[in-house]
Amino acid sequence: MWDDAFPSFLIGLREGLEAGLVVSVLVATLVRADAKSRLPQVWTGVLAAIALSMSFGAVLTFTAASLSTAVQEAFGGALSVVAVAFVTAMVFWMRRSARSLAGEIKEKVTEALTMGAGVLVLTSFLAVGREGLETALFLWTTARAANESAGPLTGAGIGLVLAAALCWGLYRRVLSINLTRFFTATGAVLIVIAAGVLGYGLRDLQEGGILPGGTAYAVDLSGSVDAGSWYSTLLQGVLNLTPTMTWLQVVGYVGYLGVVLTLFVRGLRGLRGLRGAVPSPSPSPSPSPSPAPTRTAPVTPPRPTKAPPPLLAPTRHRPAWLIPVAVVAVPAVLAGLVVVLARPKPAGGETVAVSAKDCGQGFTAPEPGRQTFQMRNTGDQTSEVYLIDPATNAVYGEIEGLAPGTTRDLVATVAGGTYAWRCVPSDGKAVTSKAVRVGGAAGAGAVVPVSEQDLAGPLRAYKAYVNRGLATLVTETRKLGDDIRAGHLGAARADWLTAHRTYASLGAAYGTFEDFDQKINGRPDGLPGGVHDKDFTGFQRIEYGLWHGQSAGELKGPAHQLADAAAGLLKAFPHQDFDASDLPLRAHEILENTLQFELTGDTDQGSGTGLATADANLAGTRELLTVLRPLLTTRAPRLLPTVDADIARLQALLDAEHRDGRWTPVDRLGRTAKARIDGATGQLLEDLSPVPDLLEIRKSA
């Protein structure tokens, strides 16, 4: 769970610190200035921002629709720029307040804070609101990617608690220092932080398509700076400085910092000049003595008259709880309305039948937009159902395993074009419904289906690759056995690695190897005797012996078993059933196992060659993508260039750990190198994740 929690922990800590800094300054200022009565204005803004953020998270969670990437970036960028404007205004307001408070803080603070409640409410609301909205969106995204919410929520909670603790420490500290010095120090820090936020916001606006220059980079240190390292995380979290920055970001950052910081420092110099120019107040003259009162007759004061009744009713004060309740209730109510109104409605208000006889019954031309179709299986067989373009068989949406008598929702985006339903009973022939036409502009997002015939060519090419690899494996395992029988254990270690890398490069065929895989590369996990169990055989058994001082006599038997298993697999493989649908799945699964086993050292039996195995797994993935490239190019033309760049980056990182014929053991990798390799593998896995869906075999009529 920590793997899923750690990114959320970082975002919680980062966003919490950014928001808490401004709030801490405001609270400390008011407390020090003996203006505690203004604190509810700050907490009202904070409470409103928290309510808005939680409501935003609820909208994302409970509606099927989500913001596009461009809208997310544009929204975050615009809010960042607004936040910078308000924080900048607050910094200069504090500087002016410091000048007013230099003499007598308690007497002057009320005058210095006469800017009204709105400034404090808006400043605290924007400080917390921007970070809260980003955090809600980030948590929702990571939870969906991880298919679970416990890890991301736990990580974010820990980060926010730690941020709150740090802000509390800051708050306690500023209460014990000189207020003017405090304004000077925190003002300068806030300006630097605001410059980073501005650069961050400008980048968001570029990625959202609002501002140009998104690919014009002024700084690109991604090849030499690890974005996941502690120092990089610190710079990004506190100052929003990233290894890659566009010219607009750099100009905005430097320009804001130069102009605003110059004005801020100039104002401080003016403040010092005023202090030197103001003369010391001269002592007030002593009051003249009053003359002695003369004796006069006592004056009887007039009897008070009864005041007339007021013409207007007395002013009624708002209850103290009214505003806090309102700032929580209003976002919650609005979020509820958005959930209800934005939830996709059933097309035509009717269910659509799914069966061999009634496929598509009840289907009428829907309105363009995101729609929910209620699919009910009216037949007697479990079925698959697809919303398709009948002209191209492109799939817009699908449901698998719809049981008889059950109803499930299918959500799809409808645009201009022709639509039909394809119902595929488990033991019957696919049936296609009557097509309907939807007016309007044509949409995108349909996946052209793949048939077994489409995958037949890539499958033949990959099987030929595996056959060649197995023939090489047989030769290499026999040489390994000869080394061990001759007692040349040093040569055996080198030949063991060569043979093991050959086997590791055949990753897409593992599911086809049946029992041979356990004999050739089985692990000791789960065996009663562990590494000493009689059933522990294959590469890892020999690895354990070669790197734990076992003699050649002890290793002859395992080496002979390995060579026999390799020869048996070579003979059996042409007759084994290699399911074509395994190819798209293996494109992602090979490196999943690499990240889980090789890059954690879990399979290492003493050789320290986990990175060599990872390198072989990468080679196998590259070969698999080569045979699938024609199918992927026509379905996702932008996918392969991205994946190729990911592979090149990971390959370079692995090559850097292969020096003088030796591989760095995983447990001896530096923290930065380990983070880079894990991060590059994770990014490649993320970019490969669409391949199984793009190349899934679907039945056609």
XYZ file of C-alpha atoms in Angstrom:
701
model
C 0.000 0.000 0.000
C 2.976 2.340 0.622
C 3.750 2.383 -3.107
C 0.333 3.943 -3.677
C 0.524 6.120 -0.548
C 3.919 7.748 -1.115
C 2.985 10.008 -4.082
C -0.126 11.151 -2.216
C 1.964 11.746 0.909
C 4.211 14.096 -1.071
C 1.307 16.004 -2.572
C -0.412 16.291 0.812
C 2.763 17.606 2.422
C 3.474 20.019 -0.430
C -0.010 21.443 -0.825
C -0.555 21.572 2.935
C 2.651 23.536 3.466
C 1.847 26.021 0.715
C -1.624 26.681 2.078
C -0.638 26.568 5.739
C 2.135 29.135 5.364
C -0.234 31.926 4.378
C -2.805 30.954 6.996
C -0.115 30.783 9.697
C 1.109 34.273 8.794
C -2.417 35.685 8.925
C -3.263 34.038 12.236
C 0.048 35.003 13.833
C -0.313 38.599 12.666
C -3.785 38.985 14.112
C -2.880 37.332 17.415
C 0.268 39.433 17.827
C -1.631 42.570 16.925
C -4.261 41.825 19.554
C -6.904 41.492 16.849
C -8.176 38.041 17.676
C -11.674 39.154 16.809
C -10.621 38.975 13.139
C -9.591 35.298 13.381
C -13.069 33.995 12.440
C -12.646 35.722 9.066
C -9.513 33.674 8.383
C -11.070 30.410 9.561
C -14.200 31.130 7.545
C -12.100 31.289 4.375
C -10.247 28.102 5.353
C -13.498 26.286 6.126
C -15.032 27.402 2.833
C -11.979 26.168 0.905
C -12.034 22.782 2.664
C -15.744 22.417 1.959
C -15.218 23.343 -1.683
C -12.335 20.888 -2.047
C -14.279 18.019 -0.481
C -17.294 18.839 -2.622
C -15.099 18.854 -5.703
C -13.771 15.427 -4.729
C -17.332 14.200 -4.309
C -18.273 15.473 -7.763
C -15.328 13.608 -9.288
C -16.136 10.449 -7.371
C -19.882 10.261 -7.838
C -20.259 11.331 -11.447
C -19.290 9.300 -14.464
C -18.028 12.347 -16.344
C -14.610 13.846 -15.653
C -12.721 16.913 -16.744
C -10.514 16.599 -19.780
C -6.788 17.010 -19.256
C -6.763 20.372 -21.018
C -9.577 21.722 -18.827
C -7.842 20.472 -15.675
C -4.628 22.245 -16.617
C -6.365 25.467 -17.645
C -8.435 25.548 -14.460
C -5.437 24.929 -12.192
C -3.322 27.466 -14.052
C -5.940 30.201 -13.862
C -6.454 29.610 -10.148
C -2.682 29.676 -9.605
C -2.390 33.095 -11.239
C -5.288 34.432 -9.160
C -3.660 33.048 -6.006
C -0.367 34.779 -6.857
C -2.182 38.083 -7.265
C -3.833 37.841 -3.863
C -0.699 36.615 -2.089
C 1.288 39.482 -3.621
C -1.317 41.990 -2.440
C -1.154 40.425 1.019
C 2.646 40.717 1.149
C 2.569 44.457 0.431
C -0.344 44.905 2.793
C 1.746 43.306 5.543
C 4.632 45.601 4.700
C 2.398 48.638 5.049
C 1.028 47.226 8.272
C 4.563 46.797 9.598
C 5.206 50.483 8.976
C 2.061 51.437 10.859
C 2.801 49.088 13.716
C 6.405 50.218 14.256
C 5.460 52.593 17.055
C 2.541 51.351 19.110
C 1.190 48.003 17.883
C -1.889 47.801 20.048
C -3.051 51.336 19.284
C -2.411 51.209 15.520
C -3.398 47.634 14.550
C -7.084 48.403 14.146
C -6.294 51.175 11.681
C -3.873 48.914 9.786
C -6.473 46.170 9.440
C -9.310 48.352 8.159
C -9.139 46.754 4.736
C -12.223 44.779 5.611
C -13.166 41.179 6.278
C -13.182 40.298 2.586
C -9.383 40.498 2.259
C -8.755 37.980 5.023
C -11.530 35.653 3.879
C -10.440 35.709 0.230
C -6.731 35.328 1.021
C -7.216 32.301 3.269
C -9.843 30.837 0.924
C -7.587 31.066 -2.140
C -4.507 29.868 -0.258
C -6.280 26.703 0.877
C -8.711 26.396 -2.051
C -6.116 26.135 -4.801
C -4.161 23.462 -2.937
C -7.329 21.678 -1.853
C -8.717 21.430 -5.386
C -5.387 20.170 -6.709
C -5.159 17.625 -3.884
C -8.712 16.376 -4.469
C -8.056 15.951 -8.186
C -4.693 14.269 -7.558
C -6.120 11.814 -5.020
C -9.005 10.926 -7.299
C -6.620 10.278 -10.189
C -4.151 8.170 -8.186
C -6.954 6.171 -6.579
C -8.326 5.315 -10.012
C -4.856 4.386 -11.288
C -4.201 2.179 -8.246
C -7.725 0.682 -8.252
C -7.926 1.333 -4.523
C -8.336 4.365 -2.301
C -6.879 3.295 1.060
C -3.245 3.876 0.071
C -3.641 7.323 -1.550
C -5.936 8.577 1.220
C -3.591 7.304 3.942
C -0.570 8.924 2.315
C -2.352 12.239 1.814
C -3.622 12.189 5.403
C -0.121 11.667 6.794
C 1.243 14.440 4.574
C -1.455 16.908 5.614
C -0.992 16.101 9.308
C 2.759 16.625 9.009
C 2.198 19.888 7.123
C -0.183 21.063 9.845
C 2.410 20.225 12.497
C 5.091 22.189 10.643
C 2.767 25.156 10.217
C 1.894 25.043 13.906
C 5.605 25.163 14.724
C 5.970 28.145 12.417
C 3.005 29.810 14.066
C 4.441 29.331 17.534
C 7.786 30.661 16.379
C 6.521 33.826 14.772
C 4.643 34.745 17.903
C 7.940 35.069 19.767
C 9.845 37.267 17.307
C 9.772 40.907 16.413
C 6.766 41.563 14.213
C 8.544 43.941 11.824
C 11.383 41.485 11.265
C 8.831 38.768 10.825
C 7.069 40.753 8.090
C 10.386 41.293 6.323
C 11.450 37.636 6.390
C 8.101 36.056 5.578
C 7.350 38.667 2.928
C 10.526 37.793 1.038
C 9.836 34.044 1.370
C 6.272 34.455 0.177
C 7.433 36.403 -2.878
C 9.844 33.589 -3.826
C 7.126 30.978 -3.314
C 4.633 33.060 -5.293
C 7.121 33.272 -8.181
C 7.210 29.482 -8.299
C 3.438 29.268 -8.151
C 3.221 31.731 -11.042
C 5.601 29.616 -13.118
C 3.586 26.532 -12.230
C 0.374 28.262 -13.230
C 1.791 29.480 -16.528
C 2.848 25.915 -17.340
C -0.673 24.681 -16.585
C -2.116 27.318 -18.898
C 0.293 26.213 -21.615
C -0.654 22.575 -21.197
C -4.304 23.593 -21.218
C -3.847 25.295 -24.591
C -4.547 28.788 -23.229
C -1.004 30.132 -23.657
C 1.514 29.303 -26.420
C 5.079 28.004 -26.116
C 4.380 24.708 -24.388
C 7.244 22.958 -26.185
C 9.760 25.839 -26.159
C 12.000 24.778 -23.269
C 14.506 27.184 -21.770
C 15.735 24.610 -19.218
C 15.715 20.835 -19.638
C 17.640 18.963 -16.950
C 15.477 15.837 -17.058
C 18.404 13.780 -18.323
C 20.698 14.740 -15.441
C 18.319 15.514 -12.562
C 16.101 12.844 -11.060
C 12.614 14.270 -10.596
C 11.933 11.740 -7.834
C 14.981 12.527 -5.685
C 14.605 14.177 -2.300
C 16.242 17.424 -3.361
C 14.201 17.627 -6.554
C 11.031 16.889 -4.607
C 11.975 19.616 -2.111
C 12.519 22.217 -4.847
C 9.334 21.259 -6.652
C 7.273 21.093 -3.477
C 8.393 24.373 -1.926
C 9.480 26.532 -4.862
C 7.681 24.834 -7.786
C 10.954 24.647 -9.710
C 11.052 21.661 -12.058
C 13.857 20.072 -14.118
C 12.141 21.248 -17.311
C 10.803 24.781 -17.667
C 9.554 26.633 -20.726
C 10.687 30.107 -21.738
C 7.371 31.543 -20.591
C 7.811 29.954 -17.165
C 11.357 31.263 -16.810
C 10.443 34.762 -17.983
C 7.399 34.830 -15.707
C 9.385 33.520 -12.726
C 12.373 35.852 -13.168
C 10.245 38.843 -14.159
C 7.877 38.495 -11.194
C 10.716 37.886 -8.760
C 12.758 40.813 -10.081
C 9.934 43.358 -10.126
C 8.069 42.386 -6.958
C 11.134 41.699 -4.825
C 12.676 45.008 -5.928
C 9.538 46.925 -4.954
C 9.391 45.048 -1.670
C 13.026 45.833 -0.770
C 12.630 49.443 -1.885
C 9.637 49.782 0.413
C 11.690 48.441 3.303
C 14.387 51.034 2.651
C 11.726 53.707 2.616
C 10.478 52.418 5.920
C 13.962 52.711 7.442
C 14.281 56.240 6.020
C 11.020 57.275 7.609
C 12.214 55.970 10.938
C 15.366 58.111 10.723
C 13.536 61.236 9.542
C 10.792 61.325 12.138
C 11.910 63.574 14.979
C 11.502 62.552 18.566
C 8.310 63.899 20.007
C 8.844 67.003 22.186
C 7.509 66.876 25.696
C 4.059 68.304 26.134
C 3.877 71.544 28.105
C 2.587 71.267 31.645
C -0.995 72.267 31.938
C -1.652 75.604 33.609
C -3.239 75.417 37.014
C -6.919 76.075 36.996
C -8.227 79.016 38.909
C -9.964 78.286 42.176
C -13.662 77.807 41.673
C -15.942 80.505 42.916
C -18.718 79.709 45.304
C -22.105 79.715 43.604
C -25.523 78.489 44.426
C -26.046 74.840 43.690
C -27.735 74.095 40.407
C -30.410 71.461 40.467
C -29.967 69.175 37.466
C -33.007 68.805 35.277
C -35.114 65.721 35.826
C -34.443 63.198 33.009
C -37.264 62.779 30.624
C -38.381 59.425 29.278
C -36.868 58.715 25.853
C -39.384 58.286 23.050
C -39.781 54.786 21.653
C -37.457 54.004 18.704
C -38.875 54.476 15.263
C -37.058 51.345 13.960
C -36.805 47.879 15.424
C -33.442 47.099 17.075
C -30.746 45.507 14.872
C -30.753 41.741 15.051
C -27.323 40.129 15.256
C -26.543 37.073 13.084
C -25.918 33.889 15.051
C -22.196 33.041 15.235
C -22.780 29.646 13.656
C -24.579 30.957 10.568
C -21.577 31.783 8.334
C -19.574 28.583 9.101
C -22.631 26.463 8.380
C -23.290 28.393 5.163
C -19.753 28.030 3.787
C -19.978 24.265 4.298
C -23.559 23.815 3.152
C -23.395 25.888 -0.029
C -20.549 23.898 -1.709
C -22.119 20.638 -0.528
C -25.504 21.557 -1.980
C -23.958 22.735 -5.241
C -21.925 19.523 -5.461
C -25.079 17.506 -4.934
C -26.810 19.391 -7.740
C -23.841 18.824 -10.049
C -23.851 15.106 -9.232
C -27.545 14.860 -10.022
C -27.496 17.034 -13.143
C -24.183 15.865 -14.597
C -24.827 12.160 -14.181
C -25.435 10.720 -17.639
C -29.073 9.999 -18.340
C -30.329 6.787 -19.919
C -30.637 7.225 -23.684
C -34.284 7.659 -24.591
C -35.344 6.715 -21.069
C -35.575 3.041 -22.080
C -33.539 -0.081 -21.513
C -31.818 -1.813 -24.415
C -32.300 -5.552 -24.795
C -29.329 -7.904 -25.130
C -29.911 -11.373 -26.588
C -29.614 -13.321 -29.825
C -33.237 -12.532 -30.678
C -33.759 -9.047 -29.250
C -30.342 -7.424 -29.635
C -30.767 -3.651 -29.524
C -34.536 -3.650 -28.995
C -35.570 -0.321 -27.449
C -32.585 1.532 -28.906
C -33.415 4.925 -30.387
C -31.152 7.660 -31.666
C -29.635 9.294 -28.571
C -28.712 12.927 -28.087
C -25.035 13.805 -28.622
C -22.979 13.827 -25.441
C -22.141 11.434 -22.646
C -24.922 8.895 -22.267
C -25.754 5.969 -20.034
C -27.448 2.991 -21.710
C -29.232 0.482 -19.508
C -28.403 -2.904 -20.969
C -30.656 -5.805 -19.935
C -29.906 -9.383 -20.904
C -33.282 -10.795 -21.993
C -31.807 -14.086 -23.249
C -30.744 -17.293 -21.507
C -26.973 -17.009 -22.039
C -24.285 -14.784 -20.588
C -23.391 -12.260 -23.263
C -20.968 -9.584 -24.264
C -22.385 -6.395 -25.731
C -20.667 -3.668 -27.730
C -21.747 -0.235 -28.946
C -20.178 -0.081 -32.408
C -19.911 1.796 -35.653
C -21.356 -0.851 -38.017
C -19.389 0.499 -40.975
C -15.969 -0.006 -39.365
C -16.785 -2.263 -36.361
C -15.084 0.351 -34.169
C -16.114 -0.059 -30.509
C -17.362 2.895 -28.432
C -18.224 0.941 -25.298
C -18.625 -2.605 -24.051
C -19.883 -4.830 -21.258
C -18.470 -8.305 -20.687
C -20.193 -11.131 -18.848
C -23.737 -9.745 -18.711
C -25.671 -12.558 -17.020
C -29.239 -13.511 -18.048
C -31.909 -11.391 -16.382
C -29.484 -8.719 -15.176
C -29.152 -5.038 -16.072
C -25.966 -3.004 -16.146
C -25.103 0.513 -17.293
C -22.891 1.144 -20.289
C -21.520 4.692 -20.434
C -20.303 6.094 -23.753
C -19.812 9.456 -25.424
C -22.051 9.882 -28.460
C -21.224 12.262 -31.314
C -22.240 12.537 -34.928
C -22.172 9.155 -36.679
C -23.845 5.770 -37.023
C -24.340 3.467 -34.033
C -25.512 -0.097 -33.497
C -25.387 -2.789 -30.819
C -23.536 -6.073 -31.170
C -24.672 -8.872 -28.853
C -22.385 -11.889 -28.478
C -23.890 -14.809 -26.486
C -21.341 -17.112 -24.873
C -22.343 -20.112 -27.025
C -23.923 -18.401 -30.009
C -23.272 -16.261 -33.028
C -22.809 -12.514 -32.754
C -25.878 -10.466 -33.693
C -25.857 -6.813 -34.763
C -28.859 -4.541 -34.217
C -30.390 -2.055 -36.597
C -28.227 1.059 -36.944
C -29.320 4.567 -35.957
C -27.918 7.875 -37.114
C -26.898 10.705 -34.775
C -26.480 14.176 -36.247
C -23.702 16.594 -35.449
C -19.919 16.685 -35.649
C -18.103 13.364 -35.735
C -16.450 12.239 -32.526
C -13.322 10.266 -31.678
C -12.384 7.597 -29.193
C -13.670 4.440 -30.872
C -11.341 1.442 -30.916
C -11.083 -0.523 -34.154
C -11.462 -4.163 -33.078
C -8.778 -6.782 -33.513
C -9.551 -10.300 -34.711
C -7.549 -13.483 -34.308
C -6.646 -13.152 -37.955
C -5.177 -9.698 -37.308
C -2.931 -11.169 -34.625
C -1.992 -14.244 -36.644
C 0.948 -12.527 -38.371
C 2.436 -11.022 -35.174
C 1.949 -14.379 -33.442
C 3.881 -16.257 -36.144
C 6.691 -13.710 -35.986
C 6.929 -13.929 -32.215
C 6.826 -17.723 -32.154
C 9.728 -17.745 -34.603
C 11.608 -15.413 -32.246
C 10.909 -17.741 -29.306
C 12.017 -20.808 -31.265
C 15.330 -19.142 -32.045
C 15.724 -18.116 -28.428
C 15.021 -21.634 -27.143
C 17.548 -23.132 -29.550
C 20.136 -20.698 -28.188
C 19.055 -21.535 -24.636
C 19.680 -25.255 -25.191
C 23.214 -24.562 -26.384
C 23.930 -22.213 -23.474
C 22.574 -24.522 -20.758
C 24.656 -27.408 -22.111
C 27.757 -25.210 -21.955
C 26.844 -24.278 -18.394
C 26.612 -27.965 -17.514
C 29.991 -28.657 -19.129
C 31.576 -25.878 -17.038
C 30.190 -27.333 -13.824
C 31.211 -30.912 -14.634
C 34.733 -29.668 -15.397
C 34.836 -27.767 -12.105
C 35.222 -24.388 -13.827
C 32.848 -22.541 -11.500
C 34.142 -19.085 -12.460
C 33.274 -19.724 -16.106
C 29.996 -21.287 -14.982
C 28.951 -18.047 -13.299
C 29.482 -16.084 -16.512
C 27.709 -18.721 -18.638
C 24.865 -18.935 -16.124
C 24.149 -15.227 -16.567
C 24.261 -15.498 -20.382
C 21.792 -18.383 -20.430
C 19.505 -16.805 -17.850
C 19.305 -13.556 -19.813
C 18.349 -15.517 -22.928
C 15.465 -17.148 -21.084
C 14.391 -13.837 -19.507
C 14.065 -12.251 -22.945
C 11.267 -14.708 -23.907
C 8.778 -13.184 -21.465
C 5.685 -13.113 -23.687
C 5.711 -16.907 -23.991
C 5.781 -17.749 -20.274
C 2.113 -18.669 -20.216
C 2.708 -21.161 -23.016
C 5.657 -22.958 -21.412
C 3.340 -24.837 -19.001
C 5.314 -26.912 -16.449
C 8.643 -26.215 -18.132
C 8.787 -22.704 -16.673
C 8.776 -24.058 -13.108
C 11.545 -26.509 -13.980
C 13.664 -23.882 -15.734
C 13.152 -20.773 -13.587
C 11.172 -21.829 -10.511
C 11.580 -19.959 -7.226
C 11.956 -21.488 -3.763
C 8.960 -19.561 -2.404
C 6.385 -21.924 -0.941
C 8.616 -25.023 -1.000
C 8.831 -26.759 2.412
C 12.616 -26.818 2.367
C 13.096 -23.441 0.685
C 16.431 -23.239 -1.174
C 17.327 -26.692 0.138
C 14.148 -28.380 -1.085
C 14.617 -31.236 -3.542
C 12.053 -29.672 -5.888
C 13.978 -26.400 -6.129
C 15.478 -26.642 -9.617
C 16.497 -24.534 -12.587
C 18.389 -21.285 -12.958
C 17.758 -19.986 -9.445
C 18.836 -23.291 -7.876
C 22.143 -23.156 -9.744
C 22.507 -19.452 -8.949
C 22.164 -20.179 -5.249
C 24.830 -22.879 -5.411
C 27.300 -20.910 -7.529
C 27.185 -17.857 -5.265
C 26.975 -19.713 -1.937
C 30.103 -21.845 -2.233
C 28.571 -25.166 -3.273
C 30.875 -27.597 -5.030
C 30.709 -28.740 -8.628
C 29.538 -32.145 -7.433
C 26.530 -30.591 -5.700
C 25.602 -28.649 -8.832
C 25.998 -31.375 -11.474
C 22.500 -32.747 -10.917
C 20.667 -29.366 -11.094
C 22.707 -28.388 -14.177
C 21.763 -31.650 -15.945
C 18.083 -31.122 -15.043
C 18.171 -27.573 -16.425
C 19.686 -28.664 -19.753
C 17.116 -31.444 -20.109
C 14.229 -29.051 -19.346
C 15.482 -26.553 -21.936
C 15.760 -29.285 -24.578
C 12.305 -30.586 -23.695
C 10.779 -27.113 -24.029
C 12.413 -26.595 -27.426
C 10.853 -29.828 -28.640
C 7.421 -29.191 -27.106
C 6.965 -25.488 -27.898
C 5.907 -25.813 -31.580
C 3.039 -28.068 -30.481
C 1.889 -25.955 -27.534
C -1.160 -23.702 -27.729
C 0.015 -20.091 -27.843
C -3.100 -17.946 -27.465
C -2.874 -14.882 -29.706
C -4.642 -12.774 -27.076
C -1.640 -13.302 -24.776
C 0.551 -11.053 -26.916
C -1.161 -7.740 -26.013
C -1.351 -8.757 -22.349
C 2.343 -9.608 -22.133
C 3.278 -6.170 -23.468
C 2.406 -4.877 -20.012
C 2.894 -7.930 -17.790
C 6.574 -8.617 -18.518
C 7.685 -5.347 -16.958
C 5.104 -5.627 -14.188
C 6.955 -8.752 -13.042
C 10.270 -6.947 -13.507
C 9.183 -4.137 -11.197
C 7.764 -6.578 -8.645
C 10.565 -9.139 -8.553
C 13.835 -8.150 -10.256
C 13.888 -4.490 -9.197
C 13.120 -5.400 -5.589
C 15.796 -8.121 -5.418
C 13.124 -10.679 -4.560
C 14.451 -13.265 -7.037
C 18.141 -12.681 -6.325
C 19.807 -15.854 -5.028
C 23.218 -14.269 -4.578
C 24.423 -13.225 -8.034
C 23.279 -9.600 -7.746
C 22.238 -9.631 -11.403
C 18.661 -8.417 -11.051
C 19.379 -5.464 -13.347
C 20.782 -7.828 -16.001
C 17.510 -9.758 -15.897
C 15.558 -6.502 -16.077
C 17.603 -5.574 -19.134
C 16.671 -8.896 -20.765
C 13.002 -8.358 -19.879
C 13.185 -4.970 -21.555
C 14.650 -6.580 -24.670
C 11.767 -9.070 -24.708
C 9.244 -6.249 -24.390
C 10.914 -4.370 -27.234
C 10.716 -7.469 -29.459
C 7.043 -7.947 -28.634
C 6.243 -4.338 -29.488
C 8.079 -4.784 -32.778
C 5.666 -7.496 -33.933
C 2.651 -5.544 -32.617
C 3.765 -2.209 -34.086
C 1.680 -2.371 -37.300
C -1.536 -2.898 -35.325
C -0.728 -0.235 -32.743
C 0.322 2.368 -35.303
C -3.094 2.436 -36.936
C -5.002 2.488 -33.633
C -2.887 4.765 -31.458
C -0.314 6.613 -33.608
C 0.889 8.724 -30.661
C 1.428 5.780 -28.331
C 4.519 4.177 -29.833
C 6.704 7.332 -29.982
C 6.004 7.859 -26.287
C 6.750 4.227 -25.454
C 9.925 4.276 -27.542
C 11.147 7.310 -25.595
C 10.340 5.547 -22.306
C 12.267 2.444 -23.387
C 15.285 4.513 -24.430
C 15.304 6.282 -21.071
C 15.095 3.033 -19.084
C 17.735 1.405 -21.285
C 20.143 4.280 -20.642
C 19.613 3.992 -16.880
C 20.266 0.241 -16.936
C 23.352 0.649 -19.133
C 24.755 3.153 -16.627
C 24.798 0.380 -13.994
C 26.708 -2.063 -16.243
C 30.393 -1.257 -15.917
C 33.404 -3.373 -16.835
C 31.200 -6.381 -17.463
C 29.599 -6.189 -14.005
C 26.065 -5.217 -13.039
C 25.371 -3.182 -9.928
C 23.328 -5.311 -7.493
C 19.896 -3.882 -6.782
C 20.594 -3.592 -3.061
C 23.732 -1.529 -3.775
C 22.090 1.017 -6.020
C 22.228 4.585 -4.778
C 18.942 6.061 -3.681
C 18.827 8.380 -6.682
C 19.709 5.655 -9.201
C 17.132 3.282 -7.714
C 14.443 5.965 -7.805
C 15.260 6.776 -11.427
C 15.080 3.154 -12.576
C 11.857 2.490 -10.665
C 10.339 5.714 -11.951
C 11.304 5.016 -15.570
C 9.898 1.484 -15.346
C 6.687 2.757 -13.788
C 6.275 5.401 -16.479
C 6.828 2.815 -19.219
C 4.244 0.543 -17.602
C 1.741 3.388 -17.465
C 2.251 4.184 -21.145
C 1.963 0.496 -22.091
C -1.279 0.002 -20.142
C -3.608 0.857 -23.083
C -2.141 -1.901 -25.300
C -4.330 -4.791 -24.003
C -7.523 -2.767 -24.559
C -6.434 -1.525 -27.969
C -5.638 -5.048 -29.196
C -8.336 -7.026 -27.408
C -9.899 -9.684 -29.630
C -13.624 -9.024 -30.057
C -16.112 -11.200 -31.876
C -17.825 -9.824 -34.954
C -21.049 -10.759 -36.710
